[in-house]
CSV table of C-alpha atoms and ligand atoms in Angstrom, one decimal:
chain,number,residue,atom,x,y,z
A,1,MET,CA,98.9,104.9,137.6
A,2,ARG,CA,100.2,101.1,138.2
A,3,ASP,CA,103.7,101.2,138.9
A,4,LEU,CA,106.0,99.0,137.0
A,5,LEU,CA,106.2,95.5,138.4
A,6,PRO,CA,109.2,94.2,140.2
A,7,ALA,CA,111.6,92.0,138.8
A,8,ALA,CA,112.7,88.7,140.4
A,9,GLU,CA,116.5,88.4,141.0
A,10,GLY,CA,117.7,86.1,138.2
A,11,SER,CA,114.7,86.4,136.0
A,12,GLN,CA,114.9,86.4,131.9
A,13,ASP,CA,111.8,88.1,131.7
A,14,LEU,CA,111.0,89.8,128.5
A,15,THR,CA,110.3,93.7,129.2
A,16,VAL,CA,109.2,95.4,126.2
A,17,MET,CA,109.4,99.3,125.9
A,18,PHE,CA,107.0,101.2,123.3
A,19,GLY,CA,107.6,105.0,123.1
A,20,GLY,CA,106.1,107.9,121.3
A,21,THR,CA,104.1,111.0,121.3
A,22,PHE,CA,100.4,109.7,121.3
A,23,ASP,CA,99.1,113.0,120.6
A,24,PRO,CA,96.6,111.3,120.3
A,25,VAL,CA,97.0,107.5,121.2
A,26,HIS,CA,95.1,106.0,118.3
A,27,THR,CA,93.6,102.2,117.5
A,28,GLY,CA,96.7,101.7,115.3
A,29,HIS,CA,98.9,102.1,118.8
A,30,VAL,CA,96.9,99.8,120.9
A,31,THR,CA,96.7,97.2,117.9
A,32,ALA,CA,100.1,96.9,117.5
A,33,VAL,CA,100.6,96.2,121.1
A,34,LYS,CA,97.9,93.6,120.8
A,35,ASN,CA,99.4,91.9,118.1
A,36,ILE,CA,103.0,91.5,119.4
A,37,LEU,CA,101.5,90.4,122.9
A,38,LYS,CA,99.7,87.6,120.9
A,39,THR,CA,102.7,86.6,119.1
A,40,VAL,CA,105.3,86.5,121.9
A,41,PRO,CA,104.0,84.9,125.0
A,42,ASP,CA,107.1,85.4,127.2
A,43,ILE,CA,106.7,89.2,127.2
A,44,ARG,CA,106.6,89.9,131.0
A,45,ARG,CA,105.6,93.7,130.9
A,46,PHE,CA,105.0,95.9,128.0
A,47,ILE,CA,105.7,99.6,129.2
A,48,ILE,CA,104.0,102.2,127.1
A,49,MET,CA,106.4,105.3,127.4
A,50,PRO,CA,104.8,108.8,126.2
A,51,ALA,CA,107.7,110.8,125.3
A,52,PHE,CA,108.1,114.4,127.1
A,53,VAL,CA,109.7,116.0,123.8
A,54,ASN,CA,110.3,113.4,120.9
A,55,PRO,CA,114.0,114.3,119.4
A,56,PHE,CA,112.5,114.3,116.0
A,57,LYS,CA,109.9,116.7,116.8
A,58,VAL,CA,111.5,119.3,118.8
A,59,HIS,CA,110.1,121.8,116.7
A,60,SER,CA,106.6,120.6,115.9
A,61,THR,CA,103.9,121.9,118.3
A,62,GLN,CA,102.1,119.0,120.2
A,63,ARG,CA,98.4,119.9,120.5
A,64,ALA,CA,98.0,117.8,123.9
A,65,SER,CA,99.9,118.3,127.2
A,66,ALA,CA,102.2,116.0,128.5
A,67,GLU,CA,99.7,115.2,131.2
A,68,GLN,CA,96.9,114.7,128.7
A,69,ARG,CA,98.8,112.3,126.4
A,70,LEU,CA,99.9,110.2,129.5
A,71,GLU,CA,96.0,110.4,130.7
A,72,MET,CA,94.9,109.0,126.9
A,73,CYS,CA,97.3,106.3,127.2
A,74,ARG,CA,96.0,105.2,130.5
A,75,ILE,CA,92.6,104.9,129.1
A,76,ALA,CA,93.7,103.4,125.9
A,77,TYR,CA,95.5,100.6,127.4
A,78,ALA,CA,93.1,100.3,130.7
A,79,GLY,CA,92.8,96.3,131.2
A,80,LEU,CA,95.2,95.3,128.5
A,81,GLU,CA,97.1,92.5,130.4
A,82,LYS,CA,100.9,93.1,130.8
A,83,CYS,CA,100.7,96.6,129.8
A,84,VAL,CA,102.1,99.6,132.4
A,85,ILE,CA,102.0,103.3,131.5
A,86,SER,CA,105.0,105.1,132.7
A,87,ASP,CA,105.7,108.6,133.3
A,88,MET,CA,109.2,108.1,133.3
A,89,GLU,CA,110.1,110.4,130.4
A,90,ILE,CA,107.4,113.1,130.9
A,91,LYS,CA,108.7,113.5,134.7
A,92,THR,CA,112.3,113.6,133.4
A,93,GLY,CA,111.3,116.5,131.1
A,94,GLY,CA,113.8,117.5,128.2
A,95,VAL,CA,114.2,116.0,124.8
A,96,SER,CA,113.3,112.3,125.5
A,97,TYR,CA,116.2,110.1,124.4
A,98,THR,CA,115.4,106.1,123.9
A,99,ILE,CA,118.9,105.3,125.1
A,100,ASN,CA,118.6,107.3,128.2
A,101,THR,CA,115.2,105.4,129.0
A,102,LEU,CA,116.4,101.9,128.2
A,103,GLU,CA,119.3,102.4,130.6
A,104,ARG,CA,116.9,103.3,133.6
A,105,ILE,CA,114.9,100.3,132.6
A,106,ARG,CA,118.0,98.2,132.5
A,107,ALA,CA,118.9,99.7,136.0
A,108,GLN,CA,115.4,98.8,136.8
A,109,TYR,CA,115.1,95.4,135.6
A,110,PRO,CA,118.9,94.3,135.6
A,111,TYR,CA,118.1,90.4,135.0
A,112,ASP,CA,115.6,91.0,132.1
A,113,ARG,CA,115.8,90.8,128.4
A,114,LEU,CA,114.9,94.0,126.9
A,115,ALA,CA,113.2,95.1,123.8
A,116,ILE,CA,111.5,97.8,122.1
A,117,ALA,CA,108.4,97.9,119.9
A,118,LEU,CA,107.8,100.2,116.8
A,119,GLY,CA,106.1,100.4,113.7
A,120,GLY,CA,108.2,100.5,110.3
A,121,ASP,CA,108.3,104.1,109.6
A,122,THR,CA,110.2,104.2,113.0
A,123,LEU,CA,112.5,101.4,112.0
A,124,LYS,CA,113.5,103.1,109.2
A,125,ASP,CA,114.7,106.0,111.0
A,126,MET,CA,116.2,104.2,113.7
A,127,PRO,CA,119.9,104.1,112.6
A,128,THR,CA,119.6,108.1,112.7
A,129,TRP,CA,119.0,107.8,116.5
A,130,TYR,CA,121.0,109.2,119.1
A,131,ARG,CA,123.5,106.2,120.3
A,132,SER,CA,121.6,104.0,117.8
A,133,GLN,CA,124.3,101.2,118.0
A,134,ASP,CA,124.0,101.2,121.8
A,135,ILE,CA,120.1,100.7,121.6
A,136,ILE,CA,120.7,97.9,118.9
A,137,ASP,CA,123.3,96.3,121.2
A,138,MET,CA,121.4,96.4,124.3
A,139,CYS,CA,117.8,95.4,123.1
A,140,SER,CA,115.8,93.5,120.3
A,141,ILE,CA,113.1,95.0,118.3
A,142,PHE,CA,109.8,94.1,117.5
A,143,ALA,CA,108.4,95.8,114.5
A,144,VAL,CA,104.8,96.2,113.0
A,145,ARG,CA,104.0,97.3,109.7
A,146,ARG,CA,101.9,100.6,109.7
A,147,VAL,CA,100.8,100.5,105.9
A,148,ARG,CA,100.4,97.4,103.5
A,149,ARG,CA,102.9,98.4,100.9
A,150,SER,CA,105.7,98.8,103.4
A,151,ARG,CA,109.6,98.2,102.5
A,152,ILE,CA,110.0,97.1,106.3
A,153,ASN,CA,112.1,93.9,105.5
A,154,GLU,CA,114.8,96.1,103.9
A,155,TYR,CA,114.4,98.5,107.0
A,156,ALA,CA,115.0,95.6,109.2
A,157,ASP,CA,118.0,94.3,107.1
A,158,ASN,CA,119.5,97.5,107.8
A,159,ILE,CA,119.5,97.3,111.5
A,160,ARG,CA,120.6,93.5,111.3
A,161,ALA,CA,123.9,94.5,109.4
A,162,MET,CA,124.5,96.7,112.5
A,163,GLY,CA,124.2,93.4,114.6
A,164,GLY,CA,120.5,94.0,115.9
A,165,THR,CA,118.0,91.7,116.2
A,166,VAL,CA,114.7,92.5,114.5
A,167,ASN,CA,111.3,90.4,114.8
A,168,ILE,CA,108.8,91.4,112.1
A,169,ILE,CA,105.4,91.0,113.6
A,170,ASP,CA,102.7,89.3,110.9
A,171,CYS,CA,99.8,90.9,111.3
A,172,ASP,CA,97.7,93.1,109.1
A,173,PRO,CA,98.4,96.9,109.3
A,174,PHE,CA,95.9,99.2,111.0
A,175,GLU,CA,96.2,102.3,108.6
A,176,ILE,CA,96.2,105.5,110.5
A,177,SER,CA,98.4,108.4,112.2
A,178,SER,CA,97.8,111.0,115.1
A,179,THR,CA,98.5,113.7,112.3
A,180,GLU,CA,95.5,112.5,110.5
A,181,LEU,CA,93.5,112.2,113.4
A,182,ARG,CA,94.3,115.9,114.6
A,183,LYS,CA,93.6,116.7,111.2
A,184,ARG,CA,90.3,115.2,111.3
A,185,PHE,CA,89.3,116.6,114.7
A,186,SER,CA,90.1,120.1,113.6
A,187,GLU,CA,88.0,119.8,110.7
A,188,GLY,CA,85.1,118.3,112.5
A,189,ARG,CA,85.4,115.1,110.7
A,190,ASP,CA,84.5,111.4,112.2
A,191,VAL,CA,87.4,109.7,113.9
A,192,SER,CA,85.2,106.8,115.2
A,193,GLY,CA,86.8,103.3,114.8
A,194,TYR,CA,90.4,105.2,114.9
A,195,ILE,CA,90.4,105.9,118.3
A,196,PRO,CA,89.2,103.8,121.3
A,197,PRO,CA,85.7,105.4,122.5
A,198,GLU,CA,86.6,106.4,125.9
A,199,VAL,CA,89.8,108.3,124.4
A,200,VAL,CA,87.5,110.2,122.0
A,201,GLU,CA,85.2,111.2,125.0
A,202,TYR,CA,88.3,112.2,126.9
A,203,ILE,CA,89.4,114.5,123.9
A,204,ARG,CA,85.9,116.0,123.7
A,205,GLU,CA,85.4,116.7,127.4
A,206,ASN,CA,89.1,118.4,127.7
A,207,ASN,CA,88.6,120.4,124.2
A,208,ILE,CA,91.9,119.0,123.2
A,209,TYR,CA,92.0,119.1,119.2
A,210,GLY,CA,89.5,121.8,118.7
B,301,LIG,P1,102.3,111.7,114.3
B,301,LIG,O1,101.7,111.1,113.1
B,301,LIG,O2,101.9,112.7,115.0
B,301,LIG,O3,103.7,111.3,113.9
B,301,LIG,P2,102.3,108.8,115.0
B,301,LIG,O4,100.8,108.3,114.4
B,301,LIG,O5,103.3,108.3,113.9
B,301,LIG,O6,102.2,110.3,115.3
B,301,LIG,P3,103.6,108.2,117.2
B,301,LIG,O7,102.9,108.6,118.7
B,301,LIG,O8,104.7,109.0,116.7
B,301,LIG,O9,102.0,108.4,116.3
B,301,LIG,O10,104.5,106.7,117.2
B,301,LIG,C1,104.7,106.1,118.1
B,301,LIG,C2,105.1,104.5,117.7
B,301,LIG,O11,103.9,103.9,117.2
B,301,LIG,C3,106.0,104.7,116.6
B,301,LIG,O12,106.9,103.6,116.8
B,301,LIG,C4,105.0,104.8,115.6
B,301,LIG,O13,106.0,103.9,114.4
B,301,LIG,C5,104.2,103.5,116.1
B,301,LIG,N1,102.6,103.7,115.3
B,301,LIG,C6,102.3,104.6,115.0
B,301,LIG,N2,100.9,104.4,114.6
B,301,LIG,C7,100.9,103.0,114.1
B,301,LIG,C8,100.3,102.3,113.3
B,301,LIG,N3,99.1,102.8,112.8
B,301,LIG,N4,100.5,100.9,113.4
B,301,LIG,C9,101.8,100.6,113.9
B,301,LIG,N5,102.3,101.3,114.5
B,301,LIG,C10,102.2,102.5,114.8
């Protein structure tokens, strides 16, 4: 795994974190990162952060192991400039709260501006997160639409009312979810076009989704 790049003292680089379960990682995840990178040239590093346990999915069963989700991310984002895959949450274990991870990233890059990247559905839920106000005070937000008819502006306004900075990335949504893909795998249906081919190969080799 590539280590996180060292921060220069006094830098005002922009470090963005993109967290998720990635069970499996799909083209929607990759396209979201590509679109943000294209729109925001002063990003220094994009940290892809697979959760050990997502606080909202404590009772749901993940199908791939933490190591497999990490490896799928490594494969999917390989070669994408500025992207680093972090095992911080997976190594830490337990429930992965975003504020804890951000505080550790802040300690690692004390001079950087921080941001998080997320999809519209996650933006909607953000005010309910553990210590959401602290997250909003600490970093800005890049949000991408997941579906065409999205109420993303309304969700962004909710965060702005809490004093947050939200940038909605103007790009076409890539409409797919990991849930839909797990279903397709279990039914033996086609997933091509929705998951990078190298990731599909890894999934089949390791017989992850049946
Ligand atoms: P599941 O269906 O299992 O809930 P998911 O497809 O929503 O999974 P996650 O790993 O939970 O994927 O999502 C991680 C982050 O990626 C979240 O911020 C989510 O909003 C965003 N995201 C997921 N799918 C897309 C997509 N198609 N386009 C843009 N962002 C997405």
